[in-house]
């Protein structure tokens, strides 16, 4: 959630009240011990909604540990 929120705010600016409306997480495999890396990206930015995805990987893994998609409601007048 925090990674997607960061991507959302990077697109719309520092706006209060941008809130999570939906989040789906698919746990694909057990993570390796150590650091996890989350990479988020914008899928769609509209006037009232932001949709993004995150891929989570172990630091030295070759395939993802988890994949998430999320939607955030954007306050009126900011999108």
mmCIF file of C-alpha atoms in Angstrom:
data_model
loop_
_atom_site.group_PDB
_atom_site.id
_atom_site.type_symbol
_atom_site.label_atom_id
_atom_site.label_comp_id
_atom_site.label_asym_id
_atom_site.label_seq_id
_atom_site.Cartn_x
_atom_site.Cartn_y
_atom_site.Cartn_z
ATOM 1 C CA UNK A 1 0.000 0.000 0.000
ATOM 2 C CA UNK A 2 2.757 2.471 0.887
ATOM 3 C CA UNK A 3 4.591 1.921 -2.419
ATOM 4 C CA UNK A 4 1.454 2.582 -4.481
ATOM 5 C CA UNK A 5 0.594 5.583 -2.320
ATOM 6 C CA UNK A 6 4.049 6.993 -3.077
ATOM 7 C CA UNK A 7 3.538 6.470 -6.820
ATOM 8 C CA UNK A 8 0.093 8.100 -6.600
ATOM 9 C CA UNK A 9 1.428 11.162 -4.767
ATOM 10 C CA UNK A 10 4.308 11.455 -7.240
ATOM 11 C CA UNK A 11 1.678 11.788 -9.988
ATOM 12 C CA UNK A 12 -0.807 14.165 -8.297
ATOM 13 C CA UNK A 13 1.385 16.029 -5.808
ATOM 14 C CA UNK A 14 1.206 16.041 -2.028
ATOM 15 C CA UNK A 15 -2.567 15.846 -1.591
ATOM 16 C CA UNK A 16 -4.374 14.938 1.612
ATOM 17 C CA UNK A 17 -7.293 12.539 1.463
ATOM 18 C CA UNK A 18 -6.126 10.393 -1.467
ATOM 19 C CA UNK A 19 -7.382 7.092 -0.045
ATOM 20 C CA UNK A 20 -7.135 3.406 -0.939
ATOM 21 C CA UNK A 21 -10.394 2.108 -2.396
ATOM 22 C CA UNK A 22 -9.205 -1.330 -3.536
ATOM 23 C CA UNK A 23 -6.133 -3.521 -3.056
ATOM 24 C CA UNK A 24 -5.442 -7.041 -4.379
ATOM 25 C CA UNK A 25 -2.281 -8.929 -3.453
ATOM 26 C CA UNK A 26 -1.155 -12.202 -5.001
ATOM 27 C CA UNK A 27 1.484 -14.012 -2.943
ATOM 28 C CA UNK A 28 3.449 -16.010 -5.505
ATOM 29 C CA UNK A 29 6.219 -17.664 -3.498
ATOM 30 C CA UNK A 30 8.019 -17.600 -0.180
ATOM 31 C CA UNK A 31 10.519 -14.711 -0.076
ATOM 32 C CA UNK A 32 14.200 -15.417 0.367
ATOM 33 C CA UNK A 33 15.699 -14.180 3.650
ATOM 34 C CA UNK A 34 16.942 -10.607 3.430
ATOM 35 C CA UNK A 35 15.800 -7.400 1.793
ATOM 36 C CA UNK A 36 12.548 -7.131 -0.164
ATOM 37 C CA UNK A 37 12.298 -4.628 -3.021
ATOM 38 C CA UNK A 38 8.954 -3.137 -4.103
ATOM 39 C CA UNK A 39 8.649 -1.492 -7.530
ATOM 40 C CA UNK A 40 5.481 0.462 -8.227
ATOM 41 C CA UNK A 41 4.119 1.983 -11.414
ATOM 42 C CA UNK A 42 1.130 3.909 -12.665
ATOM 43 C CA UNK A 43 -1.366 1.991 -14.799
ATOM 44 C CA UNK A 44 -3.973 4.760 -15.140
ATOM 45 C CA UNK A 45 -4.459 8.224 -13.720
ATOM 46 C CA UNK A 46 -7.903 9.727 -14.176
ATOM 47 C CA UNK A 47 -9.736 12.705 -12.701
ATOM 48 C CA UNK A 48 -11.034 10.771 -9.704
ATOM 49 C CA UNK A 49 -9.046 7.504 -9.556
ATOM 50 C CA UNK A 50 -5.446 6.320 -9.681
ATOM 51 C CA UNK A 51 -4.718 2.660 -10.530
ATOM 52 C CA UNK A 52 -1.264 1.175 -10.078
ATOM 53 C CA UNK A 53 0.652 -2.041 -9.577
ATOM 54 C CA UNK A 54 3.544 -3.205 -7.418
ATOM 55 C CA UNK A 55 5.936 -6.098 -7.916
ATOM 56 C CA UNK A 56 7.741 -7.322 -4.792
ATOM 57 C CA UNK A 57 10.986 -9.277 -5.115
ATOM 58 C CA UNK A 58 13.655 -10.634 -2.824
ATOM 59 C CA UNK A 59 16.923 -8.774 -3.323
ATOM 60 C CA UNK A 60 18.671 -11.527 -5.314
ATOM 61 C CA UNK A 61 15.633 -13.348 -6.727
ATOM 62 C CA UNK A 62 14.955 -13.802 -10.427
ATOM 63 C CA UNK A 63 11.159 -13.915 -10.097
ATOM 64 C CA UNK A 64 8.610 -11.946 -8.031
ATOM 65 C CA UNK A 65 7.539 -12.887 -4.523
ATOM 66 C CA UNK A 66 4.239 -10.997 -4.782
ATOM 67 C CA UNK A 67 2.223 -8.825 -7.157
ATOM 68 C CA UNK A 68 -0.350 -6.229 -6.114
ATOM 69 C CA UNK A 69 -2.765 -3.868 -7.813
ATOM 70 C CA UNK A 70 -4.480 -0.985 -6.091
ATOM 71 C CA UNK A 71 -6.873 1.878 -6.684
ATOM 72 C CA UNK A 72 -6.898 5.236 -4.896
ATOM 73 C CA UNK A 73 -9.669 7.827 -4.857
ATOM 74 C CA UNK A 74 -8.350 11.282 -5.704
ATOM 75 C CA UNK A 75 -10.040 14.285 -4.061
ATOM 76 C CA UNK A 76 -12.034 16.490 -6.484
ATOM 77 C CA UNK A 77 -10.049 19.230 -8.197
ATOM 78 C CA UNK A 78 -6.621 17.555 -7.891
ATOM 79 C CA UNK A 79 -6.549 14.877 -10.643
#
